[in-house]
Short mmCIF file of C-alpha atoms in Angstrom, two decimals:
data_model
loop_
_atom_site.label_atom_id
_atom_site.label_comp_id
_atom_site.label_asym_id
_atom_site.label_seq_id
_atom_site.Cartn_x
_atom_site.Cartn_y
_atom_site.Cartn_z
CA MET A 226 0.02 -0.01 0.00
CA LYS A 227 1.39 3.42 -0.95
CA CYS A 228 1.66 6.45 1.29
CA GLY A 229 -1.13 8.24 -0.64
CA ASN A 230 -3.51 5.37 -0.05
CA VAL A 231 -2.65 5.28 3.60
CA ARG A 232 -3.50 8.97 3.95
CA GLU A 233 -6.91 8.32 2.47
CA TYR A 234 -7.60 5.59 5.00
CA LEU A 235 -5.69 6.98 7.93
CA PHE A 236 -8.52 8.58 9.88
CA ALA A 237 -10.82 5.63 9.47
CA PHE A 238 -7.97 3.42 10.55
CA LEU A 239 -7.26 5.50 13.65
CA ASP A 240 -10.99 5.47 14.49
CA SER A 241 -11.06 1.65 14.12
CA GLU A 242 -13.55 1.90 11.32
CA LEU A 243 -11.70 -0.03 8.68
CA GLU A 244 -12.47 -3.67 8.03
CA SER A 245 -9.76 -5.91 9.38
CA ALA A 246 -7.95 -6.88 6.11
CA LEU A 247 -7.57 -3.22 5.09
CA SER A 248 -6.65 -2.29 8.66
CA LEU A 249 -3.87 -4.88 8.64
CA GLU A 250 -2.55 -3.49 5.32
CA VAL A 251 -2.44 0.01 6.75
CA GLN A 252 -0.74 -1.19 9.89
CA ARG A 253 1.85 -3.08 7.81
CA HIS A 254 2.63 0.08 5.90
CA LEU A 255 2.91 2.08 9.13
CA ASP A 256 5.31 -0.53 10.50
CA GLY A 257 7.60 0.07 7.55
CA CYS A 258 7.18 3.82 6.80
CA GLY A 259 8.52 6.23 9.33
CA GLU A 260 6.92 9.27 7.76
CA CYS A 261 3.46 7.82 7.74
CA ALA A 262 3.86 6.40 11.17
CA ARG A 263 4.79 9.85 12.43
CA GLU A 264 1.71 11.39 10.78
CA ALA A 265 -0.47 8.66 12.31
CA GLU A 266 0.99 9.43 15.76
CA ILE A 267 0.38 13.16 15.27
CA GLU A 268 -3.22 12.64 14.28
CA ARG A 269 -3.78 10.20 17.10
CA THR A 270 -2.50 12.81 19.51
CA VAL A 271 -4.68 15.55 17.90
CA ARG A 272 -7.75 13.47 18.45
CA LYS A 273 -6.84 12.64 22.05
CA ARG A 274 -6.23 16.27 22.91
CA LEU A 275 -9.45 17.31 21.22
CA GLU A 276 -11.38 14.77 23.22
CA LYS A 277 -9.64 16.09 26.35
CA ALA A 278 -10.52 19.65 25.55
CA LEU A 279 -14.18 18.99 24.66
CA VAL A 280 -15.13 16.03 26.80
CA LYS A 281 -12.88 15.64 29.83
CA ASN A 282 -12.52 19.37 30.34
CA GLY A 283 -15.93 20.07 28.89
CA PRO A 284 -19.34 20.79 30.41
CA VAL A 285 -20.37 18.80 33.45
CA ALA A 286 -23.73 17.20 33.06
CA PRO A 287 -26.17 17.83 35.89
CA PRO A 288 -26.99 14.92 38.24
CA PHE A 289 -28.93 12.22 36.46
CA SER A 290 -31.49 12.41 39.29
CA GLU A 291 -32.47 15.82 37.95
CA MET A 292 -33.95 14.18 34.88
CA LEU A 293 -35.54 11.43 36.94
CA THR A 294 -37.30 14.05 39.01
CA LYS A 295 -38.86 15.47 35.92
CA LEU A 296 -39.69 12.17 34.21
CA GLY A 297 -39.96 9.69 37.05
CA THR A 298 -43.58 9.45 37.89
CA GLY A 299 -44.75 11.31 34.80
CA GLN A 300 -45.53 14.41 36.82
CA VAL A 301 -44.22 17.18 34.63
CA ALA A 302 -45.28 20.76 35.26
CA ASP A 303 -44.88 23.38 32.56
CA GLU A 304 -42.50 25.46 34.70
CA SER A 305 -40.28 22.50 35.53
CA ILE A 306 -39.29 21.91 31.88
CA GLY A 307 -36.97 24.89 32.14
CA VAL A 308 -37.21 26.14 28.57
CA GLY A 309 -34.50 28.42 27.24
CA ALA A 310 -34.68 31.94 25.95
CA GLY A 311 -36.62 32.35 22.74
CA PHE A 312 -38.32 29.02 23.11
CA SER A 313 -41.96 29.58 23.82
CA GLY A 314 -42.74 26.44 25.74
CA THR A 315 -43.76 24.36 22.76
CA VAL A 316 -42.49 21.15 24.27
CA SER A 317 -44.61 18.17 23.24
CA SER A 318 -48.09 18.95 24.44
CA ASP A 319 -48.41 15.47 25.72
CA THR A 320 -46.10 16.23 28.58
CA ALA A 321 -46.81 19.91 28.94
CA SER A 322 -50.58 20.09 28.89
CA SER A 323 -51.27 18.84 32.34
CA GLY A 324 -49.14 18.92 35.37
CA THR A 325 -50.43 15.67 36.73
CA GLY A 326 -51.21 12.22 35.47
CA ASP A 327 -49.31 9.47 33.90
CA PRO A 328 -48.11 10.32 30.38
CA VAL A 329 -47.89 6.65 29.50
CA GLN A 330 -51.44 5.89 30.47
CA ARG A 331 -52.70 9.08 28.82
CA ARG A 332 -51.09 7.99 25.57
CA THR A 333 -51.51 4.22 25.73
CA PRO A 334 -54.77 2.70 24.65
CA VAL A 335 -56.07 -0.61 26.07
CA TRP A 336 -54.91 -2.71 23.14
CA SER A 337 -51.39 -1.39 23.55
CA ARG A 338 -51.36 -2.29 27.19
CA LEU A 339 -52.53 -5.81 26.40
CA ALA A 340 -49.74 -6.03 23.84
CA LEU A 341 -47.26 -4.94 26.52
CA VAL A 342 -48.51 -7.69 28.88
CA ALA A 343 -48.29 -10.30 26.11
CA ALA A 344 -44.78 -9.19 25.22
CA SER A 345 -43.71 -9.34 28.86
CA VAL A 346 -45.03 -12.93 29.12
CA VAL A 347 -43.05 -13.90 26.00
CA ILE A 348 -39.90 -12.26 27.35
CA VAL A 349 -40.19 -14.01 30.73
CA ALA A 350 -40.81 -17.37 29.14
CA GLY A 351 -37.89 -16.91 26.81
CA THR A 352 -35.66 -15.93 29.71
CA VAL A 353 -36.61 -19.02 31.69
CA ARG A 354 -35.93 -21.25 28.74
CA TYR A 355 -32.56 -19.58 28.20
CA LEU A 356 -31.61 -20.01 31.87
CA ILE A 357 -32.54 -23.73 31.70
CA GLN A 358 -30.41 -24.14 28.63
CA GLN A 359 -27.46 -22.48 30.35
CA THR A 360 -27.52 -25.13 33.11
CA GLN A 361 -27.18 -27.88 30.53
CA THR A 362 -23.86 -26.83 29.01
CA ASP A 363 -22.34 -28.46 26.05
CA PRO A 364 -18.66 -29.07 26.83
CA ASP A 365 -17.72 -28.18 23.25
CA GLN A 366 -19.70 -24.99 23.39
CA PHE A 367 -16.77 -22.91 24.60
CA VAL A 368 -14.58 -23.99 21.76
CA ARG A 369 -17.39 -23.46 19.25
CA SER A 370 -18.01 -20.00 20.66
CA VAL A 371 -14.39 -18.83 20.41
CA VAL A 372 -13.99 -20.23 16.90
CA ASN A 373 -17.24 -18.55 15.83
CA ASP A 374 -15.93 -15.28 17.22
CA TYR A 375 -12.72 -15.67 15.32
CA THR A 376 -14.49 -16.38 12.02
CA HIS A 377 -17.03 -13.66 12.58
CA PHE A 378 -14.61 -10.89 13.36
CA LEU A 379 -11.55 -11.86 11.33
CA ASP A 380 -12.72 -13.95 8.41
CA GLY A 381 -15.88 -11.90 8.17
CA GLY A 382 -13.85 -8.69 7.94
CA ALA A 383 -15.35 -6.83 10.95
CA ALA A 384 -13.03 -4.09 12.16
CA VAL A 385 -11.22 -4.07 15.47
CA GLN A 386 -12.49 -1.40 17.79
CA LEU A 387 -9.00 -0.24 18.77
CA ALA A 388 -6.21 -0.44 16.21
CA SER A 389 -2.91 -0.38 18.03
CA ALA A 390 0.33 -2.31 18.33
CA ASP A 391 1.04 -0.81 21.75
CA ARG A 392 0.59 -3.65 24.23
CA VAL A 393 0.05 -1.39 27.23
CA GLU A 394 -2.48 0.82 25.37
CA VAL A 395 -4.43 -2.25 24.26
CA MET A 396 -4.41 -3.80 27.72
CA ASP A 397 -5.60 -0.54 29.32
CA TRP A 398 -8.34 -0.25 26.75
CA LEU A 399 -9.49 -3.82 27.19
CA ARG A 400 -9.48 -3.57 30.97
CA ASP A 401 -11.55 -0.42 30.73
CA LYS A 402 -14.08 -1.88 28.29
CA THR A 403 -14.45 -5.33 29.80
CA ALA A 404 -13.63 -4.88 33.47
CA LEU A 405 -11.34 -7.90 33.16
CA SER A 406 -7.75 -7.89 34.43
CA VAL A 407 -6.37 -8.67 30.99
CA SER A 408 -2.68 -9.32 30.61
CA LEU A 409 -1.24 -9.67 27.10
CA PRO A 410 1.97 -11.49 26.28
CA ALA A 411 5.07 -9.33 25.75
CA LEU A 412 6.16 -10.61 22.33
CA ASP A 413 9.49 -10.02 20.67
CA ASP A 414 8.82 -12.08 17.59
CA PRO A 415 8.81 -10.01 14.37
CA HIS A 416 6.42 -12.61 12.92
CA CYS A 417 3.80 -12.19 15.61
CA LYS A 418 2.52 -8.65 16.12
CA LEU A 419 -0.37 -7.19 18.03
CA ARG A 420 -2.82 -5.32 15.73
CA GLY A 421 -5.61 -4.17 18.02
CA ALA A 422 -8.54 -5.32 20.05
CA ARG A 423 -12.25 -5.24 20.48
CA LYS A 424 -14.76 -6.05 23.15
CA CYS A 425 -17.10 -8.96 22.46
CA THR A 426 -19.42 -11.29 24.18
CA ILE A 427 -18.90 -15.04 24.62
CA GLN A 428 -21.79 -17.05 26.00
CA GLY A 429 -23.39 -13.97 27.39
CA LYS A 430 -20.20 -12.79 29.22
CA PRO A 431 -18.02 -9.82 28.27
CA ALA A 432 -14.76 -10.94 26.68
CA ALA A 433 -11.58 -9.23 25.56
CA PHE A 434 -10.55 -10.02 21.96
CA ALA A 435 -6.97 -9.12 20.96
CA VAL A 436 -5.94 -9.50 17.31
CA TYR A 437 -2.49 -10.58 16.16
CA ASP A 438 -0.79 -10.86 12.84
CA MET A 439 1.18 -14.12 12.74
CA LYS A 440 3.20 -14.33 9.52
CA GLY A 441 0.43 -12.58 7.66
CA THR A 442 -2.40 -14.72 9.15
CA PRO A 443 -4.64 -13.36 11.80
CA ALA A 444 -4.75 -14.96 15.23
CA SER A 445 -7.01 -13.98 18.09
CA LEU A 446 -6.50 -14.10 21.82
CA LEU A 447 -9.76 -14.20 23.78
CA VAL A 448 -9.88 -13.50 27.49
CA ILE A 449 -12.96 -14.43 29.41
CA GLU A 450 -13.85 -15.15 33.00
CA GLY A 451 -14.63 -18.77 33.84
CA GLY A 452 -14.50 -20.30 30.31
CA ASP A 453 -15.36 -24.05 30.23
CA VAL A 454 -12.36 -25.94 28.88
CA SER A 455 -13.61 -29.37 30.01
CA GLY A 456 -14.26 -30.38 26.37
CA MET A 457 -10.66 -29.71 25.39
CA ARG A 458 -7.61 -32.01 25.55
CA GLU A 459 -5.45 -31.31 28.54
CA VAL A 460 -1.67 -31.00 28.11
CA SER A 461 0.64 -30.83 31.10
CA HIS A 462 4.09 -29.43 30.61
CA ASN A 463 5.42 -28.98 34.17
CA GLY A 464 6.58 -25.45 33.76
CA SER A 465 8.41 -26.02 30.48
CA THR A 466 9.26 -23.17 28.20
CA HIS A 467 8.29 -22.40 24.69
CA ARG A 468 11.07 -20.79 22.67
CA GLY A 469 12.57 -19.33 25.80
CA SER A 470 9.39 -17.91 27.33
CA THR A 471 7.56 -19.31 30.27
CA HIS A 472 4.05 -20.60 29.97
CA TRP A 473 1.33 -19.42 32.19
CA GLY A 474 0.65 -22.32 34.56
CA SER A 475 1.69 -25.92 34.07
CA THR A 476 -1.29 -26.98 31.94
CA HIS A 477 -2.89 -25.87 28.78
CA TRP A 478 -5.82 -27.19 26.74
CA VAL A 479 -6.10 -27.79 23.04
CA ALA A 480 -8.93 -28.38 20.60
CA GLN A 481 -9.45 -28.49 16.87
CA LEU A 482 -12.64 -27.35 15.17
CA ASP A 483 -13.34 -26.84 11.51
CA GLY A 484 -9.68 -26.45 10.65
CA TYR A 485 -8.96 -24.01 13.49
CA THR A 486 -6.79 -24.67 16.51
CA VAL A 487 -7.74 -23.39 19.92
CA VAL A 488 -5.17 -23.33 22.71
CA ALA A 489 -6.34 -22.22 26.14
CA CYS A 490 -4.83 -21.69 29.57
CA ARG A 491 -5.96 -20.35 32.92
CA ARG A 492 -4.56 -17.36 34.70
CA GLY A 493 -6.42 -16.86 37.97
CA GLU A 494 -10.08 -16.54 37.23
CA LEU A 495 -9.52 -15.82 33.58
CA VAL A 496 -9.29 -18.21 30.65
CA TYR A 497 -7.10 -17.17 27.74
CA ALA A 498 -7.91 -18.83 24.39
CA ALA A 499 -5.84 -18.35 21.28
CA VAL A 500 -7.42 -19.20 17.93
CA SER A 501 -5.95 -19.50 14.47
CA THR A 502 -5.24 -21.86 11.63
CA PHE A 503 -1.74 -22.45 13.00
CA PRO A 504 -0.87 -25.62 14.90
CA GLU A 505 -0.72 -25.77 18.70
CA GLU A 506 3.02 -25.20 18.88
CA GLU A 507 2.79 -21.90 17.04
CA LEU A 508 -0.11 -20.57 19.13
CA LEU A 509 1.64 -21.25 22.39
CA CYS A 510 3.62 -17.98 21.93
CA LEU A 511 0.42 -16.22 22.89
CA MET A 512 0.28 -18.16 26.15
CA SER A 513 3.59 -16.89 27.47
CA ASP A 514 4.69 -14.28 29.96
CA GLY A 515 8.05 -13.28 28.72
CA VAL A 516 10.06 -12.60 25.64
CA HIS A 517 10.71 -14.98 22.79
CA GLU A 518 14.14 -16.12 21.97
CA SER A 519 14.31 -15.91 18.22
CA HIS A 520 15.45 -18.93 16.31
CA MET B 62 -45.96 -1.33 34.31
CA VAL B 63 -45.21 2.40 34.23
CA LYS B 64 -42.40 1.91 36.67
CA GLU B 65 -40.99 -0.90 34.60
CA LEU B 66 -41.07 1.28 31.51
CA ALA B 67 -39.39 4.16 33.40
CA ASP B 68 -36.75 1.85 34.83
CA THR B 69 -35.98 0.46 31.34
CA PHE B 70 -35.82 3.99 29.92
CA VAL B 71 -33.45 5.10 32.68
CA ARG B 72 -31.17 2.11 32.06
CA PHE B 73 -31.14 2.95 28.36
CA VAL B 74 -30.45 6.65 28.80
CA ARG B 75 -28.04 6.76 31.73
CA PRO B 76 -24.87 5.61 29.91
CA HIS B 77 -25.31 8.38 27.35
CA TRP B 78 -26.30 11.18 29.74
CA GLY B 79 -22.84 12.80 29.87
CA ARG B 80 -22.12 12.57 26.15
CA LEU B 81 -25.52 14.02 25.26
CA HIS B 82 -24.64 17.12 27.29
CA VAL B 83 -21.20 17.47 25.75
CA VAL B 84 -22.68 17.32 22.23
CA ALA B 85 -25.57 19.62 23.16
CA ARG B 86 -23.09 22.18 24.46
CA ARG B 87 -21.54 22.41 21.01
CA TYR B 88 -24.98 22.97 19.41
CA VAL B 89 -25.90 25.96 21.59
CA ALA B 90 -24.25 29.03 23.07
CA THR B 91 -24.57 28.42 26.82
CA GLU B 92 -24.44 25.58 29.31
CA HIS B 93 -27.94 26.44 30.52
CA ASP B 94 -29.28 26.12 26.95
CA ALA B 95 -27.47 22.80 26.59
CA ARG B 96 -29.19 21.38 29.64
CA ASP B 97 -32.56 22.56 28.26
CA LEU B 98 -31.78 20.97 25.00
CA VAL B 99 -30.98 17.62 26.56
CA GLN B 100 -33.96 17.80 28.83
CA GLU B 101 -36.36 18.45 25.98
CA SER B 102 -34.79 15.74 23.90
CA LEU B 103 -35.17 13.16 26.65
CA LEU B 104 -38.74 14.22 27.26
CA ARG B 105 -39.42 13.59 23.62
CA ALA B 106 -37.58 10.30 23.73
CA TRP B 107 -39.58 9.29 26.79
CA GLY B 108 -42.77 10.16 24.99
CA ASN B 109 -41.87 7.80 22.19
CA PHE B 110 -40.37 4.98 24.21
CA SER B 111 -42.23 1.71 24.48
CA LEU B 112 -41.33 -1.53 26.21
CA THR B 113 -42.04 -3.76 23.26
CA ALA B 114 -39.54 -1.94 21.02
CA GLU B 115 -36.86 -1.46 23.68
CA GLY B 116 -34.41 -3.76 22.01
CA ALA B 117 -34.60 -1.74 18.77
CA TYR B 118 -33.47 1.49 20.37
CA LYS B 119 -29.84 2.46 19.88
CA ARG B 120 -27.95 5.41 21.24
CA ALA B 121 -27.94 7.00 17.74
CA TRP B 122 -31.71 7.49 18.22
CA LEU B 123 -31.09 9.79 21.18
CA PHE B 124 -28.64 11.89 19.13
CA VAL B 125 -31.12 12.08 16.26
CA ILE B 126 -33.70 13.53 18.64
CA LEU B 127 -31.08 15.90 20.15
CA ARG B 128 -30.14 17.16 16.75
CA ASN B 129 -33.73 17.61 15.64
CA VAL B 130 -34.61 19.51 18.79
CA ALA B 131 -31.55 21.71 18.40
CA THR B 132 -32.50 22.53 14.82
CA GLU B 133 -36.05 23.36 15.71
CA TRP B 134 -34.92 25.46 18.62
CA HIS B 135 -32.58 27.51 16.56
CA ARG B 136 -35.14 28.00 13.85
CA ARG B 137 -37.94 28.90 16.35
CA ALA B 138 -35.68 31.32 18.25
CA SER B 139 -34.59 33.03 15.04
CA ARG B 140 -30.97 32.37 15.87
CA ARG B 141 -28.29 31.98 13.26
CA ILE B 142 -28.63 28.38 12.24
CA THR B 143 -25.39 26.58 13.01
CA LEU B 144 -26.59 23.22 11.76
CA ILE B 145 -26.88 23.38 7.99
CA PRO B 146 -28.34 20.31 6.29
CA VAL B 147 -26.17 19.66 3.25
CA ASP B 148 -26.97 17.29 0.50
CA HIS B 149 -24.41 14.49 0.66
CA ALA B 150 -23.93 14.74 -3.09
CA GLU B 151 -21.70 17.75 -2.54
CA LEU B 152 -18.84 15.53 -1.63
CA THR B 153 -18.49 14.24 -5.16
CA GLU B 154 -16.69 17.47 -5.89
CA PHE B 155 -13.76 16.47 -3.68
CA ALA B 156 -11.32 14.52 -5.73
CA ALA B 157 -9.73 11.52 -4.09
CA ALA B 158 -6.38 13.06 -4.90
CA GLU B 159 -6.90 15.74 -2.23
CA LEU B 160 -7.35 13.22 0.55
CA SER B 161 -4.15 11.42 -0.49
CA ASP B 162 -2.04 14.62 -0.50
CA PRO B 163 0.64 15.05 2.12
CA PHE B 164 -0.51 16.64 5.41
CA ALA B 165 0.30 20.23 6.33
CA PRO B 166 3.61 20.10 8.12
CA LEU B 167 3.78 20.70 11.82
CA PRO B 168 7.08 21.60 13.56
CA GLY B 169 9.04 18.96 15.36
CA MET B 170 8.42 19.59 19.04
CA ASP B 171 8.90 17.41 22.01
CA GLU B 172 5.84 15.59 23.20
CA SER B 173 4.87 17.89 26.03
CA ARG B 174 5.27 21.06 23.94
CA PHE B 175 3.19 19.56 21.20
CA ARG B 176 0.41 18.68 23.66
CA GLU B 177 0.50 22.22 24.99
CA PHE B 178 0.32 23.58 21.47
CA LEU B 179 -2.71 21.38 20.78
CA ASP B 180 -4.36 22.23 24.06
CA GLN B 181 -4.22 25.90 23.06
CA HIS B 182 -5.50 25.57 19.54
CA VAL B 183 -7.32 22.27 18.85
CA ALA B 184 -10.82 23.25 20.07
CA ASP B 185 -10.76 26.48 18.12
CA ALA B 186 -9.52 24.58 15.07
CA MET B 187 -12.58 22.42 15.22
CA ASP B 188 -14.89 25.33 15.81
CA ALA B 189 -13.46 27.00 12.69
CA LEU B 190 -14.70 24.18 10.51
CA GLU B 191 -17.68 24.36 8.23
CA PRO B 192 -20.79 23.10 10.15
CA HIS B 193 -21.19 19.83 8.22
CA TYR B 194 -17.55 18.93 8.76
CA ARG B 195 -17.59 20.07 12.35
CA GLU B 196 -20.67 18.00 13.11
CA VAL B 197 -19.24 14.62 12.11
CA LEU B 198 -16.23 15.33 14.27
CA LEU B 199 -18.48 16.49 17.13
CA LEU B 200 -20.58 13.36 17.04
CA SER B 201 -17.49 11.14 16.88
CA VAL B 202 -15.34 12.88 19.51
CA CYS B 203 -18.01 14.24 21.85
CA GLY B 204 -20.80 11.77 21.22
CA ASP B 205 -18.44 8.76 20.96
CA LEU B 206 -20.53 7.50 18.02
CA ARG B 207 -19.29 5.02 15.39
CA TYR B 208 -19.38 6.08 11.75
CA ARG B 209 -22.43 3.91 11.17
CA GLU B 210 -24.25 5.68 13.96
CA ILE B 211 -23.23 9.08 12.75
CA ALA B 212 -24.62 8.16 9.33
CA GLU B 213 -27.95 7.39 11.08
CA VAL B 214 -27.99 10.63 12.98
CA LEU B 215 -27.19 12.74 9.91
CA ASP B 216 -29.22 10.51 7.54
CA VAL B 217 -26.35 10.26 5.08
CA PRO B 218 -24.47 7.28 3.64
CA ILE B 219 -21.58 5.97 5.74
CA GLY B 220 -19.19 6.87 2.84
CA THR B 221 -20.24 10.51 3.25
CA VAL B 222 -19.41 10.32 6.98
CA MET B 223 -15.97 8.88 6.17
CA SER B 224 -15.30 11.59 3.62
CA ARG B 225 -16.44 14.39 5.83
CA MET B 226 -14.42 13.03 8.74
CA ALA B 227 -11.24 12.87 6.68
CA ARG B 228 -11.96 16.31 5.28
CA ALA B 229 -12.65 17.76 8.73
CA ARG B 230 -9.43 16.43 10.23
CA ARG B 231 -7.29 17.50 7.27
CA CYS B 232 -8.78 21.02 7.57
CA MET B 233 -8.07 21.04 11.27
CA ARG B 234 -4.54 20.03 10.46
CA ASP B 235 -4.23 22.95 8.07
CA THR B 236 -5.62 25.33 10.67
CA LEU B 237 -3.18 24.02 13.33
CA ALA B 238 -0.34 24.33 10.90
CA SER B 239 -1.30 27.96 10.25
CA LYS B 240 -0.99 28.73 14.01
CA VAL B 241 2.68 27.91 13.91
CA PRO B 242 5.01 30.84 13.17
CA ALA B 243 6.31 30.55 9.56
CA SER B 244 9.90 30.40 10.67
CA LYS B 245 9.38 27.26 12.63
CA VAL B 246 7.59 25.24 9.94
CA PRO B 247 9.96 22.56 8.54
CA GLU B 248 10.14 21.72 4.83
CA SER B 249 7.97 18.71 4.08
CA LYS B 250 9.98 15.72 2.92
CA THR B 251 7.12 14.61 0.69
CA GLY B 252 6.74 17.87 -1.24
CA ALA B 253 4.87 21.11 -0.93
CA SER B 254 1.86 21.20 1.30
CA LYS B 255 -1.46 22.35 -0.07
CA ALA B 256 -2.48 23.89 3.20
CA GLY B 257 -3.30 27.22 1.66
CA ASP B 258 -5.43 25.75 -1.13
CA SER B 259 -7.49 23.35 0.99
CA THR B 260 -8.13 25.60 3.96
CA ALA B 261 -10.24 28.00 1.98
CA SER B 262 -12.85 25.34 1.25
CA CYS B 263 -13.29 24.00 4.80
CA SER B 264 -13.15 26.84 7.25
CA LYS B 265 -16.20 29.05 7.89
CA THR B 266 -14.28 32.26 7.44
CA GLY B 267 -12.75 31.06 4.19
CA GLY B 268 -9.23 31.10 5.44
CA SER B 269 -7.00 29.44 7.90
CA LYS B 270 -6.64 32.47 10.14
CA ALA B 271 -10.12 32.38 11.70
CA ASP B 272 -10.72 34.81 14.52
CA PRO B 273 -12.13 32.76 17.41
CA ALA B 274 -13.37 35.91 19.20
CA ARG B 275 -15.34 37.04 16.16
CA ARG B 276 -16.71 33.56 15.58
CA SER B 277 -17.80 33.28 19.21
CA ALA B 278 -19.55 36.63 19.01
CA GLU B 279 -21.41 35.52 15.86
CA ASP B 280 -22.56 32.36 17.61
CA ARG B 281 -24.09 34.31 20.41
CA THR B 282 -26.15 36.71 18.28
#
């Protein structure tokens, strides 16, 4: 990709709005072009400072309870709307015309209320059924879920939400978005590079999804609390090392599904699952703490 | 049933409460007006909120209402309209070559000086943009909306959002570059910048040296 093309896509790339294949191409160019990388860093900083000026240092919203007071029980008096200068109180007459009464009831005919009741019954029944299903877990479901996520976001071309090769920046972002104590491997392998991340949901739970470029092929590292690895093959390695780096824990789990390899390990309450088309040995680099020794 | 509806509405609105105010503040002249704007928008949203369709509501819907209320308010109050609906077809005039041109050069400064420089000038640089460029940036930076959501709010194709966003940020870059004393601007390694040419088409005052004081006074009339 040439510098001119990168400039066209740069802002969408920085905003994580590019589909993943194009995003990877842009990132590859930035990795090799100092000039474009500098421009990207400048624009990234411009946006951050703009956000700081407008949002962080911007207006402070009034307490949320202020709105609740006005909406809460539907009691809205004309004078409490607080209209601004030049605005002659033409707020929706539904809420302004009387100071008492329930706006929902005033606007909702009987058939609509019956529909609400029917919808509520359907929702409750569906929730009960869902909860029953959750207690009867399929041991392969975790593997299927992580592979589906991989194919959906990477093969399907969906963009990462944060495009960055900065491990610390990506970890901070994931921790903020998912409330998980995500820790990413510190890699020193030129053939395995961090590309970005997104937040996703696995089996109803928030999960962190980090994207790597391994020799031109995407790999994902999913982090989730309490993932079920019982359907995977357990491999004990008694603290052995992989290419000079130390594995997390003494056990990892492996599974194959539809041509994809899933390697998982536990770190505290979290399960880390790497997914790609590479074999188990290659994916283990994403299960390590330290730095690779290059071959 | 009413309480359940209210609880659902509150859960839906609460995460966006702060961002709505930040965006509203850029639509109107004072903080008091911004609060009124948000309040009226949420009253309108509340009036149209129903339990059965809860899953279909997205945060972009709130920003659509906010924008509509702001537009009506300005029109009703006979203020200078700062939101100008522009047919998305206008972007066909911008050749792809412009977006691939080198950026306006900024001087090499250390990180802290660069941040100080930006802190002084970046908000004004955004305010100097044409309204339809400024608005996509506003909704992205202040509203934290994705491009797809901005397209919904503005009722334009997502490609238009991408073009306006790129244009807005290149124009801001030109404005920032113009704030730097000429003696400190380094020669661009990639050739001459077109800062002078492109700035005229994207700033409200038609040039890169917008007067923030004058612009602010215009906004308040």
